[in-house]
Amino acid sequence: KEIVLDFDSSDIELHGHQQNRFFHGYYDHYCYLPLYIYCGEHLLCAWLRPANIDNAKGSLIALKLLVSAIRKRRPGTRIVIRADSGFCRDWLLNWCENHDVGFIVGLAKNARLEALSRDLLAQAQAEHEATGLKGRVIGEFEYETRDSWSRPRRVVARIEHMREGPNPRYVVTNLRGDAAWLYERVYCA
C-alpha cells in the first residue's frame, strides 16, 4: 500500500485590493500563494497564504499532521510526497528521511548540476544531431549543495536536446528504482 501526496502552491490571481495581497514577480500579478496537498483527486489541505512568503512555508506542519493521521488509520502504508522545486528545502527532505517518508521533489537547475550531467547532455545532443529529432536521456548521480543541504542526495536528471538547445530537468529523491521509471512514472504522474 502506498499513498502519494502532491504538494502544489499555484497562485490565485486577485483583482482589487484584498488584504494580504502581494505582487509576485514569477506570476507577474497580485495574488495569494495557497498551499494545496492532494492524494489523487482528493484535496487534503488548502491553506490560503499571502504571496510574500517562501513557497514551502507551512508545508512541514501540514505534512506532519497528514502523516500522523494516515499512519493512525492505515499503519504500514508507504507515504511519498511529490512536489516541484519550490518545496526543495533541506528541512523538509531531512524530516522525510528521518520519518520514513519517501520524496521526489523538483530541483532547480544550476551550473553545478549541469556540470555533473555533462555526459548526459552530450548524449542527448548527439542523439538529436544523429536523428534530427529530440534527443532524450535520463540518468542519475549523487549531488550535494555547497551549503544548503546537510547531506548528499540522489538526483535524477532528465535531459532533452532539441533544435532550440538543451532542456535539463532535475529531481531529488530518496526512492528506490530505475531513474527513468522514477522520473516518468512517479514524478511526472
PDB file of C-alpha atoms in Angstrom:
ATOM      1  CA  LYS A   1       0.000   0.000   0.000  1.00  0.00           C
ATOM      2  CA  GLU A   2       1.260   3.427  -0.928  1.00  0.00           C
ATOM      3  CA  ILE A   3      -0.142   6.934  -0.692  1.00  0.00           C
ATOM      4  CA  VAL A   4       1.322   9.761  -2.786  1.00  0.00           C
ATOM      5  CA  LEU A   5       0.797  13.304  -1.516  1.00  0.00           C
ATOM      6  CA  ASP A   6       1.111  16.014  -4.171  1.00  0.00           C
ATOM      7  CA  PHE A   7       2.187  19.458  -2.950  1.00  0.00           C
ATOM      8  CA  ASP A   8       1.136  22.478  -5.011  1.00  0.00           C
ATOM      9  CA  SER A   9       1.223  26.221  -4.471  1.00  0.00           C
ATOM     10  CA  SER A  10      -0.357  27.610  -7.618  1.00  0.00           C
ATOM     11  CA  ASP A  11      -1.222  31.260  -7.371  1.00  0.00           C
ATOM     12  CA  ILE A  12      -4.679  32.769  -7.010  1.00  0.00           C
ATOM     13  CA  GLU A  13      -4.764  35.953  -9.081  1.00  0.00           C
ATOM     14  CA  LEU A  14      -6.518  38.856  -7.400  1.00  0.00           C
ATOM     15  CA  HIS A  15      -8.486  41.733  -8.860  1.00  0.00           C
ATOM     16  CA  GLY A  16      -8.835  44.566  -6.374  1.00  0.00           C
ATOM     17  CA  HIS A  17      -7.141  45.398  -3.098  1.00  0.00           C
ATOM     18  CA  GLN A  18      -7.694  42.317  -0.933  1.00  0.00           C
ATOM     19  CA  GLN A  19      -5.995  42.151   2.436  1.00  0.00           C
ATOM     20  CA  ASN A  20      -2.555  40.425   2.393  1.00  0.00           C
ATOM     21  CA  ARG A  21      -2.280  40.591  -1.388  1.00  0.00           C
ATOM     22  CA  PHE A  22       1.237  40.892  -2.746  1.00  0.00           C
ATOM     23  CA  PHE A  23       2.809  41.257  -6.155  1.00  0.00           C
ATOM     24  CA  HIS A  24       4.592  38.061  -7.117  1.00  0.00           C
ATOM     25  CA  GLY A  25       7.247  38.539  -9.804  1.00  0.00           C
ATOM     26  CA  TYR A  26       7.113  34.955 -11.074  1.00  0.00           C
ATOM     27  CA  TYR A  27       3.373  35.151 -11.741  1.00  0.00           C
ATOM     28  CA  ASP A  28       3.556  38.860 -12.743  1.00  0.00           C
ATOM     29  CA  HIS A  29       0.439  39.907 -10.828  1.00  0.00           C
ATOM     30  CA  TYR A  30      -1.012  40.427  -7.355  1.00  0.00           C
ATOM     31  CA  CYS A  31      -2.013  37.149  -5.793  1.00  0.00           C
ATOM     32  CA  TYR A  32      -2.207  34.804  -2.860  1.00  0.00           C
ATOM     33  CA  LEU A  33       0.014  31.714  -2.766  1.00  0.00           C
ATOM     34  CA  PRO A  34      -2.090  28.926  -1.239  1.00  0.00           C
ATOM     35  CA  LEU A  35      -0.707  25.542  -0.227  1.00  0.00           C
ATOM     36  CA  TYR A  36      -2.635  22.575  -1.611  1.00  0.00           C
ATOM     37  CA  ILE A  37      -1.950  18.942  -0.822  1.00  0.00           C
ATOM     38  CA  TYR A  38      -3.723  16.247  -2.796  1.00  0.00           C
ATOM     39  CA  CYS A  39      -3.934  12.488  -2.635  1.00  0.00           C
ATOM     40  CA  GLY A  40      -5.034  11.560  -6.122  1.00  0.00           C
ATOM     41  CA  GLU A  41      -8.104  13.696  -6.810  1.00  0.00           C
ATOM     42  CA  HIS A  42      -8.786  14.239  -3.109  1.00  0.00           C
ATOM     43  CA  LEU A  43      -7.853  17.616  -1.645  1.00  0.00           C
ATOM     44  CA  LEU A  44      -6.406  17.026   1.841  1.00  0.00           C
ATOM     45  CA  CYS A  45      -5.127  20.526   2.609  1.00  0.00           C
ATOM     46  CA  ALA A  46      -5.980  24.011   1.354  1.00  0.00           C
ATOM     47  CA  TRP A  47      -4.188  26.793   3.190  1.00  0.00           C
ATOM     48  CA  LEU A  48      -4.643  30.349   1.942  1.00  0.00           C
ATOM     49  CA  ARG A  49      -1.354  32.212   2.292  1.00  0.00           C
ATOM     50  CA  PRO A  50      -0.103  35.632   1.151  1.00  0.00           C
ATOM     51  CA  ALA A  51       2.305  35.668  -1.798  1.00  0.00           C
ATOM     52  CA  ASN A  52       5.207  37.315   0.052  1.00  0.00           C
ATOM     53  CA  ILE A  53       6.336  34.103   1.755  1.00  0.00           C
ATOM     54  CA  ASP A  54       8.618  31.197   0.954  1.00  0.00           C
ATOM     55  CA  ASN A  55       6.781  28.743  -1.283  1.00  0.00           C
ATOM     56  CA  ALA A  56       7.385  25.897   1.193  1.00  0.00           C
ATOM     57  CA  LYS A  57       6.308  27.787   4.326  1.00  0.00           C
ATOM     58  CA  GLY A  58       3.890  25.717   6.388  1.00  0.00           C
ATOM     59  CA  SER A  59       4.400  22.577   4.318  1.00  0.00           C
ATOM     60  CA  LEU A  60       6.154  20.715   7.124  1.00  0.00           C
ATOM     61  CA  ILE A  61       3.354  21.468   9.600  1.00  0.00           C
ATOM     62  CA  ALA A  62       0.779  20.165   7.122  1.00  0.00           C
ATOM     63  CA  LEU A  63       2.920  17.126   6.279  1.00  0.00           C
ATOM     64  CA  LYS A  64       3.381  16.162   9.944  1.00  0.00           C
ATOM     65  CA  LEU A  65      -0.390  16.327  10.546  1.00  0.00           C
ATOM     66  CA  LEU A  66      -1.199  14.297   7.426  1.00  0.00           C
ATOM     67  CA  VAL A  67       1.448  11.643   8.058  1.00  0.00           C
ATOM     68  CA  SER A  68       0.249  11.231  11.641  1.00  0.00           C
ATOM     69  CA  ALA A  69      -3.386  10.875  10.546  1.00  0.00           C
ATOM     70  CA  ILE A  70      -2.554   8.428   7.725  1.00  0.00           C
ATOM     71  CA  ARG A  71      -0.366   6.250   9.939  1.00  0.00           C
ATOM     72  CA  LYS A  72      -3.024   6.177  12.643  1.00  0.00           C
ATOM     73  CA  ARG A  73      -5.694   4.964  10.200  1.00  0.00           C
ATOM     74  CA  ARG A  74      -3.515   2.907   7.856  1.00  0.00           C
ATOM     75  CA  PRO A  75      -0.443   1.596   9.676  1.00  0.00           C
ATOM     76  CA  GLY A  76       2.244   0.233   7.375  1.00  0.00           C
ATOM     77  CA  THR A  77       1.217   2.385   4.415  1.00  0.00           C
ATOM     78  CA  ARG A  78       4.163   3.840   2.499  1.00  0.00           C
ATOM     79  CA  ILE A  79       3.845   7.622   2.173  1.00  0.00           C
ATOM     80  CA  VAL A  80       5.536   9.529  -0.663  1.00  0.00           C
ATOM     81  CA  ILE A  81       5.472  13.258  -1.307  1.00  0.00           C
ATOM     82  CA  ARG A  82       5.770  14.690  -4.809  1.00  0.00           C
ATOM     83  CA  ALA A  83       6.425  18.395  -5.295  1.00  0.00           C
ATOM     84  CA  ASP A  84       8.040  20.965  -7.544  1.00  0.00           C
ATOM     85  CA  SER A  85      11.297  22.767  -6.803  1.00  0.00           C
ATOM     86  CA  GLY A  86       9.564  25.367  -4.643  1.00  0.00           C
ATOM     87  CA  PHE A  87       9.427  22.702  -1.912  1.00  0.00           C
ATOM     88  CA  CYS A  88      13.030  21.535  -2.218  1.00  0.00           C
ATOM     89  CA  ARG A  89      14.233  22.530   1.253  1.00  0.00           C
ATOM     90  CA  ASP A  90      16.728  20.641   3.393  1.00  0.00           C
ATOM     91  CA  TRP A  91      14.472  20.768   6.468  1.00  0.00           C
ATOM     92  CA  LEU A  92      11.611  19.143   4.543  1.00  0.00           C
ATOM     93  CA  LEU A  93      13.823  16.461   2.959  1.00  0.00           C
ATOM     94  CA  ASN A  94      15.515  15.739   6.317  1.00  0.00           C
ATOM     95  CA  TRP A  95      12.159  15.299   8.032  1.00  0.00           C
ATOM     96  CA  CYS A  96      11.053  12.852   5.340  1.00  0.00           C
ATOM     97  CA  GLU A  97      14.312  10.883   5.601  1.00  0.00           C
ATOM     98  CA  ASN A  98      14.047  10.739   9.404  1.00  0.00           C
ATOM     99  CA  HIS A  99      10.365   9.696   9.408  1.00  0.00           C
ATOM    100  CA  ASP A 100      10.315   7.047   6.665  1.00  0.00           C
ATOM    101  CA  VAL A 101       8.509   9.243   4.141  1.00  0.00           C
ATOM    102  CA  GLY A 102       9.548   8.955   0.520  1.00  0.00           C
ATOM    103  CA  PHE A 103      10.020  12.035  -1.631  1.00  0.00           C
ATOM    104  CA  ILE A 104      10.545  13.029  -5.214  1.00  0.00           C
ATOM    105  CA  VAL A 105      10.937  16.784  -5.484  1.00  0.00           C
ATOM    106  CA  GLY A 106      11.921  19.072  -8.343  1.00  0.00           C
ATOM    107  CA  LEU A 107      15.349  20.647  -8.153  1.00  0.00           C
ATOM    108  CA  ALA A 108      16.093  23.964  -9.853  1.00  0.00           C
ATOM    109  CA  LYS A 109      18.882  23.705 -12.402  1.00  0.00           C
ATOM    110  CA  ASN A 110      22.204  25.370 -11.738  1.00  0.00           C
ATOM    111  CA  ALA A 111      25.738  25.327 -13.132  1.00  0.00           C
ATOM    112  CA  ARG A 112      26.911  22.549 -10.787  1.00  0.00           C
ATOM    113  CA  LEU A 113      24.025  20.246 -11.746  1.00  0.00           C
ATOM    114  CA  GLU A 114      24.708  20.895 -15.409  1.00  0.00           C
ATOM    115  CA  ALA A 115      28.403  20.123 -14.869  1.00  0.00           C
ATOM    116  CA  LEU A 116      27.518  16.834 -13.151  1.00  0.00           C
ATOM    117  CA  SER A 117      25.213  15.935 -16.027  1.00  0.00           C
ATOM    118  CA  ARG A 118      27.673  16.956 -18.769  1.00  0.00           C
ATOM    119  CA  ASP A 119      27.866  13.396 -20.160  1.00  0.00           C
ATOM    120  CA  LEU A 120      24.068  13.113 -20.262  1.00  0.00           C
ATOM    121  CA  LEU A 121      23.842  16.492 -22.006  1.00  0.00           C
ATOM    122  CA  ALA A 122      26.379  15.301 -24.601  1.00  0.00           C
ATOM    123  CA  GLN A 123      24.444  12.046 -25.155  1.00  0.00           C
ATOM    124  CA  ALA A 124      21.163  13.897 -25.711  1.00  0.00           C
ATOM    125  CA  GLN A 125      22.847  16.345 -28.086  1.00  0.00           C
ATOM    126  CA  ALA A 126      24.474  13.504 -30.074  1.00  0.00           C
ATOM    127  CA  GLU A 127      21.105  11.728 -30.334  1.00  0.00           C
ATOM    128  CA  HIS A 128      19.467  14.932 -31.577  1.00  0.00           C
ATOM    129  CA  GLU A 129      22.228  15.576 -34.133  1.00  0.00           C
ATOM    130  CA  ALA A 130      22.086  11.981 -35.410  1.00  0.00           C
ATOM    131  CA  THR A 131      18.311  11.870 -35.877  1.00  0.00           C
ATOM    132  CA  GLY A 132      17.209  15.495 -36.159  1.00  0.00           C
ATOM    133  CA  LEU A 133      14.622  14.624 -33.517  1.00  0.00           C
ATOM    134  CA  LYS A 134      14.539  15.442 -29.837  1.00  0.00           C
ATOM    135  CA  GLY A 135      17.351  13.668 -28.005  1.00  0.00           C
ATOM    136  CA  ARG A 136      16.308  12.397 -24.577  1.00  0.00           C
ATOM    137  CA  VAL A 137      18.408  10.790 -21.855  1.00  0.00           C
ATOM    138  CA  ILE A 138      17.629  10.005 -18.217  1.00  0.00           C
ATOM    139  CA  GLY A 139      20.361   9.302 -15.689  1.00  0.00           C
ATOM    140  CA  GLU A 140      21.280   9.836 -12.074  1.00  0.00           C
ATOM    141  CA  PHE A 141      24.096  10.929  -9.807  1.00  0.00           C
ATOM    142  CA  GLU A 142      24.778  11.919  -6.226  1.00  0.00           C
ATOM    143  CA  TYR A 143      24.616  15.644  -5.522  1.00  0.00           C
ATOM    144  CA  GLU A 144      25.326  17.820  -2.528  1.00  0.00           C
ATOM    145  CA  THR A 145      24.810  21.555  -2.339  1.00  0.00           C
ATOM    146  CA  ARG A 146      27.653  23.706  -1.103  1.00  0.00           C
ATOM    147  CA  ASP A 147      25.839  24.939   1.994  1.00  0.00           C
ATOM    148  CA  SER A 148      22.050  24.447   1.937  1.00  0.00           C
ATOM    149  CA  TRP A 149      21.820  20.645   2.291  1.00  0.00           C
ATOM    150  CA  SER A 150      23.061  18.638   5.226  1.00  0.00           C
ATOM    151  CA  ARG A 151      23.999  15.575   3.152  1.00  0.00           C
ATOM    152  CA  PRO A 152      24.430  14.289  -0.413  1.00  0.00           C
ATOM    153  CA  ARG A 153      21.268  13.019  -2.114  1.00  0.00           C
ATOM    154  CA  ARG A 154      20.263  11.086  -5.223  1.00  0.00           C
ATOM    155  CA  VAL A 155      19.376  13.262  -8.206  1.00  0.00           C
ATOM    156  CA  VAL A 156      17.598  12.016 -11.316  1.00  0.00           C
ATOM    157  CA  ALA A 157      18.309  14.065 -14.442  1.00  0.00           C
ATOM    158  CA  ARG A 158      16.037  14.132 -17.483  1.00  0.00           C
ATOM    159  CA  ILE A 159      17.961  15.776 -20.311  1.00  0.00           C
ATOM    160  CA  GLU A 160      16.411  16.682 -23.630  1.00  0.00           C
ATOM    161  CA  HIS A 161      18.134  18.342 -26.553  1.00  0.00           C
ATOM    162  CA  MET A 162      16.108  19.922 -29.335  1.00  0.00           C
ATOM    163  CA  ARG A 163      16.708  22.343 -32.171  1.00  0.00           C
ATOM    164  CA  GLU A 164      16.353  25.150 -29.585  1.00  0.00           C
ATOM    165  CA  GLY A 165      19.066  23.619 -27.416  1.00  0.00           C
ATOM    166  CA  PRO A 166      19.292  21.623 -24.185  1.00  0.00           C
ATOM    167  CA  ASN A 167      16.400  21.317 -21.740  1.00  0.00           C
ATOM    168  CA  PRO A 168      17.609  19.695 -18.494  1.00  0.00           C
ATOM    169  CA  ARG A 169      15.262  18.850 -15.604  1.00  0.00           C
ATOM    170  CA  TYR A 170      16.282  17.517 -12.204  1.00  0.00           C
ATOM    171  CA  VAL A 171      14.543  15.854  -9.254  1.00  0.00           C
ATOM    172  CA  VAL A 172      15.917  14.814  -5.888  1.00  0.00           C
ATOM    173  CA  THR A 173      14.624  11.600  -4.369  1.00  0.00           C
ATOM    174  CA  ASN A 174      15.094   9.016  -1.650  1.00  0.00           C
ATOM    175  CA  LEU A 175      13.035   6.448  -3.566  1.00  0.00           C
ATOM    176  CA  ARG A 176      14.496   3.262  -4.973  1.00  0.00           C
ATOM    177  CA  GLY A 177      14.074   2.225  -8.558  1.00  0.00           C
ATOM    178  CA  ASP A 178      15.182   2.887 -12.093  1.00  0.00           C
ATOM    179  CA  ALA A 179      15.847   6.576 -12.818  1.00  0.00           C
ATOM    180  CA  ALA A 180      13.663   6.649 -15.953  1.00  0.00           C
ATOM    181  CA  TRP A 181      10.772   4.955 -14.158  1.00  0.00           C
ATOM    182  CA  LEU A 182      11.056   7.373 -11.217  1.00  0.00           C
ATOM    183  CA  TYR A 183      11.050  10.431 -13.452  1.00  0.00           C
ATOM    184  CA  GLU A 184       8.413   9.361 -15.969  1.00  0.00           C
ATOM    185  CA  ARG A 185       6.054   7.253 -13.851  1.00  0.00           C
ATOM    186  CA  VAL A 186       6.381   8.700 -10.367  1.00  0.00           C
ATOM    187  CA  TYR A 187       7.393  12.373 -10.720  1.00  0.00           C
ATOM    188  CA  CYS A 188       5.508  13.171 -13.934  1.00  0.00           C
ATOM    189  CA  ALA A 189       2.402  11.225 -12.923  1.00  0.00           C
TER     190      ALA A 189
END
